[in-house]
mmCIF file of C-alpha atoms in Angstrom:
data_model
loop_
_atom_site.group_PDB
_atom_site.id
_atom_site.type_symbol
_atom_site.label_atom_id
_atom_site.label_comp_id
_atom_site.label_asym_id
_atom_site.label_seq_id
_atom_site.Cartn_x
_atom_site.Cartn_y
_atom_site.Cartn_z
ATOM 1 C CA MET A 1 -28.897 -40.865 -24.056
ATOM 2 C CA SER A 2 -27.460 -37.513 -22.988
ATOM 3 C CA ALA A 3 -26.861 -38.794 -19.446
ATOM 4 C CA ILE A 4 -24.964 -41.802 -20.795
ATOM 5 C CA MET A 5 -22.842 -39.636 -23.098
ATOM 6 C CA GLU A 6 -22.055 -37.231 -20.264
ATOM 7 C CA LYS A 7 -20.937 -40.073 -18.025
ATOM 8 C CA LEU A 8 -18.800 -41.520 -20.833
ATOM 9 C CA LYS A 9 -17.180 -38.122 -21.317
ATOM 10 C CA GLU A 10 -16.299 -37.981 -17.609
ATOM 11 C CA ILE A 11 -14.677 -41.405 -17.841
ATOM 12 C CA GLU A 12 -12.669 -40.301 -20.890
ATOM 13 C CA GLN A 13 -11.406 -37.309 -18.907
ATOM 14 C CA ARG A 14 -10.393 -39.596 -16.036
ATOM 15 C CA TYR A 15 -8.663 -41.936 -18.498
ATOM 16 C CA ASN A 16 -6.652 -39.012 -19.911
ATOM 17 C CA GLU A 17 -5.737 -37.810 -16.415
ATOM 18 C CA LEU A 18 -4.356 -41.244 -15.581
ATOM 19 C CA GLU A 19 -2.396 -41.237 -18.832
ATOM 20 C CA GLN A 20 -0.783 -37.932 -17.863
ATOM 21 C CA GLN A 21 0.104 -39.331 -14.441
ATOM 22 C CA LEU A 22 1.828 -42.322 -16.029
ATOM 23 C CA VAL A 23 4.287 -40.103 -17.887
ATOM 24 C CA SER A 24 5.001 -37.773 -14.960
ATOM 25 C CA GLU A 25 8.434 -38.033 -13.356
ATOM 26 C CA GLU A 26 6.910 -38.372 -9.902
ATOM 27 C CA ILE A 27 5.046 -41.567 -10.867
ATOM 28 C CA ILE A 28 7.792 -43.062 -13.045
ATOM 29 C CA ASN A 29 10.034 -43.245 -9.975
ATOM 30 C CA LYS A 30 7.421 -45.217 -8.034
ATOM 31 C CA PRO A 31 6.968 -48.599 -9.765
ATOM 32 C CA ALA A 32 4.252 -49.886 -7.405
ATOM 33 C CA LEU A 33 2.141 -46.745 -7.828
ATOM 34 C CA MET A 34 2.763 -46.763 -11.575
ATOM 35 C CA THR A 35 1.470 -50.337 -11.821
ATOM 36 C CA LYS A 36 -1.615 -49.414 -9.818
ATOM 37 C CA ILE A 37 -2.406 -46.398 -12.031
ATOM 38 C CA ALA A 38 -1.789 -48.408 -15.204
ATOM 39 C CA LYS A 39 -4.236 -51.003 -13.938
ATOM 40 C CA GLN A 40 -6.850 -48.318 -13.232
ATOM 41 C CA GLN A 41 -6.414 -46.899 -16.716
ATOM 42 C CA ALA A 42 -6.645 -50.327 -18.342
ATOM 43 C CA SER A 43 -9.963 -50.947 -16.567
ATOM 44 C CA LEU A 44 -11.402 -47.838 -18.291
ATOM 45 C CA ARG A 45 -10.022 -48.567 -21.778
ATOM 46 C CA GLN A 46 -12.972 -50.536 -23.144
ATOM 47 C CA THR A 47 -15.429 -47.883 -21.944
ATOM 48 C CA VAL A 48 -13.403 -45.086 -23.578
ATOM 49 C CA GLU A 49 -13.120 -47.041 -26.837
ATOM 50 C CA THR A 50 -16.900 -47.575 -26.839
ATOM 51 C CA TYR A 51 -17.395 -43.832 -26.274
ATOM 52 C CA HIS A 52 -15.184 -43.024 -29.255
ATOM 53 C CA GLU A 53 -17.103 -45.516 -31.403
ATOM 54 C CA LEU A 54 -20.347 -43.847 -30.331
ATOM 55 C CA LEU A 55 -19.044 -40.398 -31.251
ATOM 56 C CA THR A 56 -17.992 -41.640 -34.697
ATOM 57 C CA CYS A 57 -21.351 -43.350 -35.141
ATOM 58 C CA GLN A 58 -23.252 -40.193 -34.207
ATOM 59 C CA ARG A 59 -21.184 -38.121 -36.652
ATOM 60 C CA ASN A 60 -21.988 -40.624 -39.385
ATOM 61 C CA ILE A 61 -25.694 -40.337 -38.537
ATOM 62 C CA GLU A 62 -25.591 -36.554 -38.812
ATOM 63 C CA ASP A 63 -23.715 -36.762 -42.128
ATOM 64 C CA ALA A 64 -26.278 -39.230 -43.486
ATOM 65 C CA LYS A 65 -29.147 -36.947 -42.429
ATOM 66 C CA GLN A 66 -27.547 -34.063 -44.297
ATOM 67 C CA LEU A 67 -27.235 -36.154 -47.443
ATOM 68 C CA LEU A 68 -30.952 -36.942 -47.337
ATOM 69 C CA HIS A 69 -31.513 -33.341 -48.484
ATOM 70 C CA GLU A 70 -29.574 -33.896 -51.707
ATOM 71 C CA HIS A 71 -31.425 -33.892 -55.027
ATOM 72 C CA ASP A 72 -29.640 -36.949 -56.366
ATOM 73 C CA GLU A 73 -31.906 -39.921 -55.664
ATOM 74 C CA GLU A 74 -29.010 -42.413 -55.662
ATOM 75 C CA ILE A 75 -27.180 -40.389 -53.019
ATOM 76 C CA LYS A 76 -30.343 -40.118 -50.954
ATOM 77 C CA GLU A 77 -30.890 -43.880 -51.186
ATOM 78 C CA MET A 78 -27.315 -44.579 -50.044
ATOM 79 C CA ALA A 79 -27.691 -42.041 -47.239
ATOM 80 C CA GLN A 80 -30.901 -43.733 -46.056
ATOM 81 C CA MET A 81 -29.161 -47.124 -45.968
ATOM 82 C CA GLU A 82 -26.248 -45.691 -44.007
ATOM 83 C CA LEU A 83 -28.610 -43.926 -41.616
ATOM 84 C CA GLU A 84 -30.420 -47.180 -40.833
ATOM 85 C CA GLU A 85 -27.155 -49.088 -40.351
ATOM 86 C CA GLU A 86 -25.582 -46.429 -38.144
ATOM 87 C CA THR A 87 -28.765 -45.986 -36.092
ATOM 88 C CA ALA A 88 -28.851 -49.720 -35.372
ATOM 89 C CA ARG A 89 -25.148 -49.589 -34.534
ATOM 90 C CA GLU A 90 -25.764 -46.656 -32.180
ATOM 91 C CA GLU A 91 -28.401 -48.668 -30.288
ATOM 92 C CA GLU A 92 -25.953 -51.579 -29.897
ATOM 93 C CA LEU A 93 -23.203 -49.298 -28.630
ATOM 94 C CA LEU A 94 -25.521 -47.550 -26.169
ATOM 95 C CA ALA A 95 -26.599 -50.921 -24.763
ATOM 96 C CA LYS A 96 -22.933 -51.925 -24.454
ATOM 97 C CA ALA A 97 -22.113 -48.589 -22.779
ATOM 98 C CA GLN A 98 -24.910 -49.121 -20.248
ATOM 99 C CA ILE A 99 -23.345 -52.419 -19.209
ATOM 100 C CA LEU A 100 -19.872 -50.871 -19.023
ATOM 101 C CA LEU A 101 -21.181 -48.044 -16.842
ATOM 102 C CA ILE A 102 -22.526 -50.434 -14.219
ATOM 103 C CA PRO A 103 -20.367 -49.923 -11.092
ATOM 104 C CA LYS A 104 -17.739 -52.663 -11.157
ATOM 105 C CA ASP A 105 -16.475 -54.692 -8.299
ATOM 106 C CA PRO A 106 -13.048 -53.040 -7.852
ATOM 107 C CA ASN A 107 -11.523 -56.483 -7.347
ATOM 108 C CA ASP A 108 -12.790 -57.990 -10.615
ATOM 109 C CA ASP A 109 -9.466 -57.456 -12.394
ATOM 110 C CA ASN A 110 -7.453 -58.984 -9.546
ATOM 111 C CA ASN A 111 -5.890 -62.401 -9.332
ATOM 112 C CA ALA A 112 -8.030 -64.937 -7.471
ATOM 113 C CA ILE A 113 -7.360 -67.272 -4.562
ATOM 114 C CA VAL A 114 -9.485 -70.421 -4.773
ATOM 115 C CA GLU A 115 -9.955 -72.872 -1.909
ATOM 116 C CA ILE A 116 -11.647 -76.255 -2.417
ATOM 117 C CA ARG A 117 -12.537 -78.609 0.438
ATOM 118 C CA GLY A 118 -14.034 -82.076 0.434
ATOM 119 C CA ALA A 119 -17.266 -81.851 2.434
ATOM 120 C CA ALA A 120 -20.174 -84.293 2.824
ATOM 121 C CA GLY A 121 -19.561 -87.806 1.577
ATOM 122 C CA GLY A 122 -16.202 -88.670 3.125
ATOM 123 C CA ASP A 123 -13.721 -90.043 0.595
ATOM 124 C CA GLU A 124 -16.067 -89.347 -2.311
ATOM 125 C CA GLY A 125 -16.314 -85.680 -1.276
ATOM 126 C CA ASN A 126 -12.514 -85.428 -1.308
ATOM 127 C CA ILE A 127 -12.284 -87.178 -4.669
ATOM 128 C CA PHE A 128 -14.834 -84.731 -6.068
ATOM 129 C CA ALA A 129 -12.793 -81.823 -4.655
ATOM 130 C CA GLY A 130 -9.905 -83.146 -6.756
ATOM 131 C CA ASP A 131 -12.155 -83.343 -9.823
ATOM 132 C CA LEU A 132 -13.210 -79.715 -9.319
ATOM 133 C CA PHE A 133 -9.578 -78.665 -8.959
ATOM 134 C CA HIS A 134 -8.666 -80.289 -12.282
ATOM 135 C CA MET A 135 -11.751 -78.712 -13.897
ATOM 136 C CA TYR A 136 -10.679 -75.237 -12.795
ATOM 137 C CA VAL A 137 -7.063 -75.828 -13.845
ATOM 138 C CA LYS A 138 -8.219 -76.722 -17.365
ATOM 139 C CA TYR A 139 -10.541 -73.699 -17.469
ATOM 140 C CA CYS A 140 -7.660 -71.451 -16.416
ATOM 141 C CA GLU A 141 -5.433 -72.943 -19.115
ATOM 142 C CA ASN A 142 -8.130 -72.165 -21.690
ATOM 143 C CA MET A 143 -8.316 -68.580 -20.406
ATOM 144 C CA GLY A 144 -4.548 -68.128 -20.437
ATOM 145 C CA TYR A 145 -4.394 -67.858 -16.646
ATOM 146 C CA LYS A 146 -1.570 -69.311 -14.547
ATOM 147 C CA VAL A 147 -2.263 -71.549 -11.553
ATOM 148 C CA GLU A 148 -0.010 -71.747 -8.498
ATOM 149 C CA VAL A 149 -0.856 -74.175 -5.686
ATOM 150 C CA LEU A 150 -0.645 -72.539 -2.253
ATOM 151 C CA GLN A 151 -1.799 -75.310 0.095
ATOM 152 C CA GLU A 152 -2.790 -78.909 -0.359
ATOM 153 C CA SER A 153 -3.837 -81.763 1.867
ATOM 154 C CA GLU A 154 -4.207 -84.910 -0.196
ATOM 155 C CA SER A 155 -6.747 -87.590 0.660
ATOM 156 C CA GLU A 156 -5.607 -91.198 0.926
ATOM 157 C CA ALA A 157 -8.488 -92.306 -1.299
ATOM 158 C CA GLY A 158 -7.635 -89.648 -3.889
ATOM 159 C CA GLY A 159 -8.462 -86.010 -4.373
ATOM 160 C CA PHE A 160 -8.038 -83.452 -1.599
ATOM 161 C CA ALA A 161 -9.363 -82.737 1.844
ATOM 162 C CA LEU A 162 -8.195 -79.193 1.052
ATOM 163 C CA ILE A 163 -6.449 -77.486 -1.830
ATOM 164 C CA SER A 164 -6.002 -73.769 -2.328
ATOM 165 C CA PHE A 165 -4.408 -72.122 -5.326
ATOM 166 C CA MET A 166 -3.715 -68.756 -6.866
ATOM 167 C CA VAL A 167 -5.117 -67.931 -10.316
ATOM 168 C CA LYS A 168 -3.042 -65.228 -12.000
ATOM 169 C CA GLY A 169 -4.388 -63.214 -14.902
ATOM 170 C CA ASP A 170 -6.419 -60.121 -15.770
ATOM 171 C CA GLY A 171 -10.017 -60.581 -14.658
ATOM 172 C CA ALA A 172 -9.371 -63.876 -12.858
ATOM 173 C CA TYR A 173 -11.428 -62.935 -9.793
ATOM 174 C CA GLY A 174 -14.223 -61.431 -11.901
ATOM 175 C CA HIS A 175 -14.567 -64.692 -13.819
ATOM 176 C CA LEU A 176 -14.344 -67.062 -10.854
ATOM 177 C CA LYS A 177 -16.024 -65.219 -7.974
ATOM 178 C CA PHE A 178 -19.451 -66.778 -8.546
ATOM 179 C CA GLU A 179 -17.982 -70.265 -8.032
ATOM 180 C CA SER A 180 -18.114 -69.823 -4.247
ATOM 181 C CA GLY A 181 -20.535 -72.224 -2.601
ATOM 182 C CA ALA A 182 -21.333 -75.916 -2.222
ATOM 183 C CA HIS A 183 -20.954 -78.072 -5.340
ATOM 184 C CA ARG A 184 -22.945 -81.317 -5.260
ATOM 185 C CA VAL A 185 -22.072 -84.456 -7.188
ATOM 186 C CA GLN A 186 -24.378 -87.392 -7.919
ATOM 187 C CA ARG A 187 -22.664 -90.538 -9.185
ATOM 188 C CA VAL A 188 -21.709 -94.116 -8.381
ATOM 189 C CA PRO A 189 -18.450 -94.043 -6.383
ATOM 190 C CA LYS A 190 -15.657 -96.412 -7.379
ATOM 191 C CA THR A 191 -15.965 -98.066 -3.968
ATOM 192 C CA GLU A 192 -19.695 -98.745 -4.385
ATOM 193 C CA THR A 193 -20.282 -102.471 -5.040
ATOM 194 C CA GLN A 194 -24.082 -102.318 -5.441
ATOM 195 C CA GLY A 195 -24.064 -99.686 -8.178
ATOM 196 C CA ARG A 196 -25.980 -97.180 -6.071
ATOM 197 C CA ILE A 197 -25.777 -93.446 -6.811
ATOM 198 C CA HIS A 198 -24.344 -91.410 -3.943
ATOM 199 C CA THR A 199 -24.609 -87.679 -3.324
ATOM 200 C CA SER A 200 -21.491 -85.900 -2.044
ATOM 201 C CA THR A 201 -20.343 -82.300 -1.839
ATOM 202 C CA ALA A 202 -17.244 -80.176 -2.019
ATOM 203 C CA THR A 203 -17.115 -76.492 -1.124
ATOM 204 C CA VAL A 204 -15.423 -73.732 -3.081
ATOM 205 C CA LEU A 205 -14.369 -70.338 -1.756
ATOM 206 C CA VAL A 206 -13.037 -67.671 -4.122
ATOM 207 C CA LEU A 207 -11.222 -64.634 -2.705
ATOM 208 C CA ALA A 208 -9.740 -61.631 -4.453
ATOM 209 C CA ASP A 209 -5.962 -61.515 -4.151
ATOM 210 C CA VAL A 210 -4.981 -58.125 -2.730
ATOM 211 C CA GLU A 211 -1.571 -56.522 -2.678
ATOM 212 C CA GLU A 212 0.036 -55.291 0.505
ATOM 213 C CA GLY A 213 -0.639 -51.671 -0.445
ATOM 214 C CA ASP A 214 -4.371 -52.335 -0.978
ATOM 215 C CA ILE A 215 -5.068 -53.112 2.671
ATOM 216 C CA GLU A 216 -3.324 -51.902 5.803
ATOM 217 C CA ILE A 217 -2.936 -54.510 8.535
ATOM 218 C CA PRO A 218 -0.768 -53.343 11.456
ATOM 219 C CA ASP A 219 1.844 -55.842 12.602
ATOM 220 C CA SER A 220 0.363 -55.574 16.093
ATOM 221 C CA ASP A 221 -2.866 -57.143 14.754
ATOM 222 C CA LEU A 222 -1.049 -60.305 13.697
ATOM 223 C CA GLU A 223 0.067 -63.210 15.827
ATOM 224 C CA ILE A 224 2.674 -65.222 13.906
ATOM 225 C CA GLU A 225 3.819 -68.657 15.062
ATOM 226 C CA THR A 226 6.111 -71.255 13.530
ATOM 227 C CA HIS A 227 5.766 -74.986 14.090
ATOM 228 C CA ARG A 228 6.683 -78.297 12.560
ATOM 229 C CA SER A 229 4.741 -79.469 9.549
ATOM 230 C CA SER A 230 2.397 -82.364 10.178
ATOM 231 C CA GLY A 231 0.131 -84.670 8.238
ATOM 232 C CA ALA A 232 0.161 -85.594 4.563
ATOM 233 C CA GLY A 233 1.518 -82.305 3.367
ATOM 234 C CA GLY A 234 3.800 -83.262 0.505
ATOM 235 C CA GLN A 235 7.455 -83.910 -0.081
ATOM 236 C CA HIS A 236 8.777 -80.737 1.543
ATOM 237 C CA ILE A 237 7.662 -81.558 5.093
ATOM 238 C CA ASN A 238 10.671 -81.822 7.390
ATOM 239 C CA LYS A 239 11.602 -81.770 11.027
ATOM 240 C CA THR A 240 12.286 -78.043 11.224
ATOM 241 C CA ASP A 241 9.796 -75.371 12.277
ATOM 242 C CA SER A 242 8.972 -74.429 8.683
ATOM 243 C CA ALA A 243 5.186 -74.262 9.017
ATOM 244 C CA VAL A 244 3.659 -70.856 9.735
ATOM 245 C CA ARG A 245 0.381 -70.023 11.466
ATOM 246 C CA ILE A 246 -0.937 -66.462 11.410
ATOM 247 C CA VAL A 247 -3.894 -65.202 13.425
ATOM 248 C CA HIS A 248 -5.525 -61.849 12.712
ATOM 249 C CA LYS A 249 -6.377 -60.963 16.294
ATOM 250 C CA PRO A 250 -9.223 -58.457 15.709
ATOM 251 C CA THR A 251 -11.243 -60.963 13.654
ATOM 252 C CA GLY A 252 -9.859 -64.328 14.744
ATOM 253 C CA ILE A 253 -9.166 -65.247 11.117
ATOM 254 C CA THR A 254 -6.487 -67.942 11.115
ATOM 255 C CA VAL A 255 -4.277 -69.280 8.323
ATOM 256 C CA ASN A 256 -1.839 -72.169 8.545
ATOM 257 C CA CYS A 257 0.670 -72.874 5.759
ATOM 258 C CA GLN A 258 3.141 -75.746 5.674
ATOM 259 C CA ASP A 259 3.508 -76.809 2.032
ATOM 260 C CA GLY A 260 6.169 -74.310 0.968
ATOM 261 C CA ARG A 261 9.830 -75.193 0.600
ATOM 262 C CA SER A 262 10.821 -72.947 3.486
ATOM 263 C CA GLN A 263 9.506 -70.975 6.418
ATOM 264 C CA LEU A 264 9.882 -67.841 4.284
ATOM 265 C CA ASP A 265 7.678 -69.308 1.537
ATOM 266 C CA ASN A 266 5.053 -70.386 4.033
ATOM 267 C CA LYS A 267 5.005 -66.984 5.720
ATOM 268 C CA ALA A 268 4.589 -65.182 2.383
ATOM 269 C CA THR A 269 1.696 -67.463 1.445
ATOM 270 C CA ALA A 270 0.058 -67.109 4.849
ATOM 271 C CA LEU A 271 0.260 -63.312 4.709
ATOM 272 C CA ARG A 272 -1.286 -63.344 1.248
ATOM 273 C CA LEU A 273 -4.177 -65.496 2.463
ATOM 274 C CA ILE A 274 -4.663 -63.355 5.571
ATOM 275 C CA ARG A 275 -4.864 -60.190 3.434
ATOM 276 C CA ALA A 276 -7.472 -61.753 1.159
ATOM 277 C CA ARG A 277 -9.596 -63.062 4.023
ATOM 278 C CA VAL A 278 -9.427 -59.844 6.045
ATOM 279 C CA MET A 279 -10.277 -57.769 2.967
ATOM 280 C CA GLU A 280 -13.345 -59.935 2.336
ATOM 281 C CA TYR A 281 -14.387 -59.662 5.993
ATOM 282 C CA MET A 282 -13.984 -55.863 6.018
ATOM 283 C CA GLN A 283 -15.935 -55.512 2.780
ATOM 284 C CA GLN A 284 -18.824 -57.563 4.160
ATOM 285 C CA LYS A 285 -18.902 -55.477 7.355
ATOM 286 C CA ALA A 286 -18.835 -52.232 5.366
ATOM 287 C CA ASP A 287 -21.715 -53.418 3.184
ATOM 288 C CA GLU A 288 -23.749 -54.382 6.253
ATOM 289 C CA GLU A 289 -23.187 -50.993 7.884
ATOM 290 C CA LYS A 290 -24.241 -49.167 4.717
ATOM 291 C CA GLY A 291 -27.197 -51.479 4.257
ATOM 292 C CA ALA A 292 -25.742 -52.010 0.824
ATOM 293 C CA ILE A 293 -25.831 -55.798 0.586
ATOM 294 C CA ARG A 294 -27.397 -56.614 -2.760
ATOM 295 C CA ARG A 295 -29.949 -59.404 -2.477
ATOM 296 C CA SER A 296 -28.523 -61.176 -5.470
ATOM 297 C CA LYS A 297 -29.718 -64.639 -6.366
ATOM 298 C CA ILE A 298 -26.174 -65.352 -7.500
ATOM 299 C CA GLY A 299 -24.165 -64.480 -4.392
ATOM 300 C CA THR A 300 -20.399 -64.749 -3.996
ATOM 301 C CA GLY A 301 -19.564 -66.086 -0.587
ATOM 302 C CA ASP A 302 -21.848 -68.412 1.354
ATOM 303 C CA ARG A 303 -19.956 -71.689 1.423
ATOM 304 C CA SER A 304 -23.039 -73.587 2.644
ATOM 305 C CA GLU A 305 -25.251 -72.532 -0.264
ATOM 306 C CA LYS A 306 -25.714 -75.373 -2.767
ATOM 307 C CA ILE A 307 -25.086 -73.637 -6.044
ATOM 308 C CA ARG A 308 -24.593 -76.432 -8.576
ATOM 309 C CA THR A 309 -25.265 -80.139 -9.106
ATOM 310 C CA TYR A 310 -23.121 -82.406 -11.269
ATOM 311 C CA ASN A 311 -25.175 -85.459 -12.257
ATOM 312 C CA TYR A 312 -22.901 -88.065 -13.850
ATOM 313 C CA PRO A 313 -25.487 -90.756 -14.826
ATOM 314 C CA GLN A 314 -27.397 -88.185 -16.894
ATOM 315 C CA ASN A 315 -24.294 -86.232 -18.030
ATOM 316 C CA ARG A 316 -25.993 -83.113 -16.693
ATOM 317 C CA VAL A 317 -24.912 -80.047 -14.735
ATOM 318 C CA THR A 318 -27.396 -77.579 -13.238
ATOM 319 C CA ASP A 319 -26.670 -74.185 -11.734
ATOM 320 C CA HIS A 320 -29.558 -73.689 -9.323
ATOM 321 C CA ARG A 321 -29.144 -69.920 -8.945
ATOM 322 C CA ILE A 322 -30.032 -69.054 -12.516
ATOM 323 C CA GLY A 323 -31.862 -72.246 -13.502
ATOM 324 C CA LEU A 324 -29.265 -73.159 -16.126
ATOM 325 C CA THR A 325 -29.000 -76.831 -17.147
ATOM 326 C CA ILE A 326 -26.413 -78.155 -19.589
ATOM 327 C CA ASN A 327 -26.418 -81.769 -20.735
ATOM 328 C CA GLN A 328 -22.682 -81.845 -21.375
ATOM 329 C CA LEU A 329 -21.171 -82.599 -17.994
ATOM 330 C CA ASP A 330 -18.227 -84.365 -19.628
ATOM 331 C CA ARG A 331 -17.270 -81.110 -21.405
ATOM 332 C CA ILE A 332 -17.765 -79.059 -18.228
ATOM 333 C CA MET A 333 -15.365 -81.297 -16.272
ATOM 334 C CA GLU A 334 -12.802 -80.742 -19.033
ATOM 335 C CA GLY A 335 -12.805 -77.038 -18.197
ATOM 336 C CA LYS A 336 -15.358 -75.865 -20.768
ATOM 337 C CA LEU A 337 -17.021 -73.592 -18.213
ATOM 338 C CA ASP A 338 -17.577 -70.579 -20.466
ATOM 339 C CA ASP A 339 -21.339 -71.104 -20.924
ATOM 340 C CA ILE A 340 -21.919 -71.263 -17.164
ATOM 341 C CA ILE A 341 -19.552 -68.473 -16.127
ATOM 342 C CA ASN A 342 -20.693 -66.101 -18.887
ATOM 343 C CA ALA A 343 -24.347 -66.732 -17.978
ATOM 344 C CA LEU A 344 -23.606 -65.903 -14.318
ATOM 345 C CA ILE A 345 -21.788 -62.698 -15.281
ATOM 346 C CA GLU A 346 -24.654 -61.649 -17.581
ATOM 347 C CA GLU A 347 -27.245 -62.316 -14.861
ATOM 348 C CA ASP A 348 -25.224 -60.241 -12.396
ATOM 349 C CA GLN A 349 -25.049 -57.404 -14.937
ATOM 350 C CA LYS A 350 -28.834 -57.521 -15.429
ATOM 351 C CA GLU A 351 -29.379 -57.315 -11.678
ATOM 352 C CA ARG A 352 -26.994 -54.381 -11.338
ATOM 353 C CA LEU A 353 -28.632 -52.611 -14.283
ATOM 354 C CA ALA A 354 -32.105 -53.134 -12.812
ATOM 355 C CA ALA A 355 -30.879 -51.815 -9.454
ATOM 356 C CA GLN A 356 -29.727 -48.617 -11.143
#
C-alpha cells in the first residue's frame, strides 16, 4: 500500500505543478501550450481525486480505531461499524488507484480518426462497411462525441468502398482503438435469391488524431501534389485541381483527399491523416526497437486480424479476442456498444496490471 500511496503523492505534486503553470503569465500568452498543459492536468484529475478520497478514508479509519478505546459501549459499537465500512471502502479505492496508475496510452484522450473499408464479399462487404459506419455514428452520439466525415467513396450497391471520419471528444481514441481489425458479417444479402447465408468482411482502422505540435514532419519529407477529383466522390467534385495527394517520402505513406469543398480543405485533411499515420508508424518502430511490443490478445492495429463476427440469423455478435458473445446484435448495430468496448478496456487493464 505504501508504494501506491507514494506514487499517488507524486502524481498530486505533478498535478499541482501543472496548475501553477496554467496561471503563469508565460503560459497564458501561449494558447496552444496552455491547452496542452490543461489537457495533461485533466488526465491526472481522477487519480488525484482518488488519492484525496483515500487520505480521507484512512483518517476515518484511524479515528474509528481511537474510538474503539472508549468506555461507552454504544460509541465502540458505532466505531466498529465505521471501521468495517471504511476498511472496505479503502480496499475499493486502492483497487481503483491500481488501475489508474497503470501507464496510459498517451493518445487515449485524443480525438480518433476511423477508416472503414469494404473488403471480402464485393457489394455486400461495402454495404456492411456502411452498416458499421452508422453503428459507430450512433455510438458516438450516445457518448456525446461529434463525427466529421473526412473521406468517402460510396458504393453503387450501397454502403462504402471507403469512408473515414474524425471522432471528436475526450477519450475518443481510448474508447475506439480496439475496433481496429477485420469485422465479419454472416447474413443473407438482399441480392441473394436462394436465401443462402453469405460471409463478408469490412476492415476498420482507428488512428489517434495528433496535433501539428505533437509530431514534427519537415516539409522536405512531404511530396504534395494536386489533381482533379475522380470517381464517385460526392457533390463537390469539379473540374479544377482541388484534390490533394501527399506522400511521406521516408515511409512511403500516401494519402489522397478529394471530398472537401476546396483544395485548402483537402490539403488540411490530408495533412491531418498523414500526421496520424506517421505517428502510428513511428510508435510501432519505437516499440520494436525497445522490444516493448506487448503481446496483447486484444491488439490495436492489424487490419487483417478477424476480431468480431456479426451473425444476423442468430442475432449474435462475438468478439473473438476476449471470447465475448452477446445475443443482441440488433442493439449493437444501433450503437449500443458499451458492453463490448468496456469489456475490451477492462481486459486491456488486466493485462497491463499483470505485466506490472
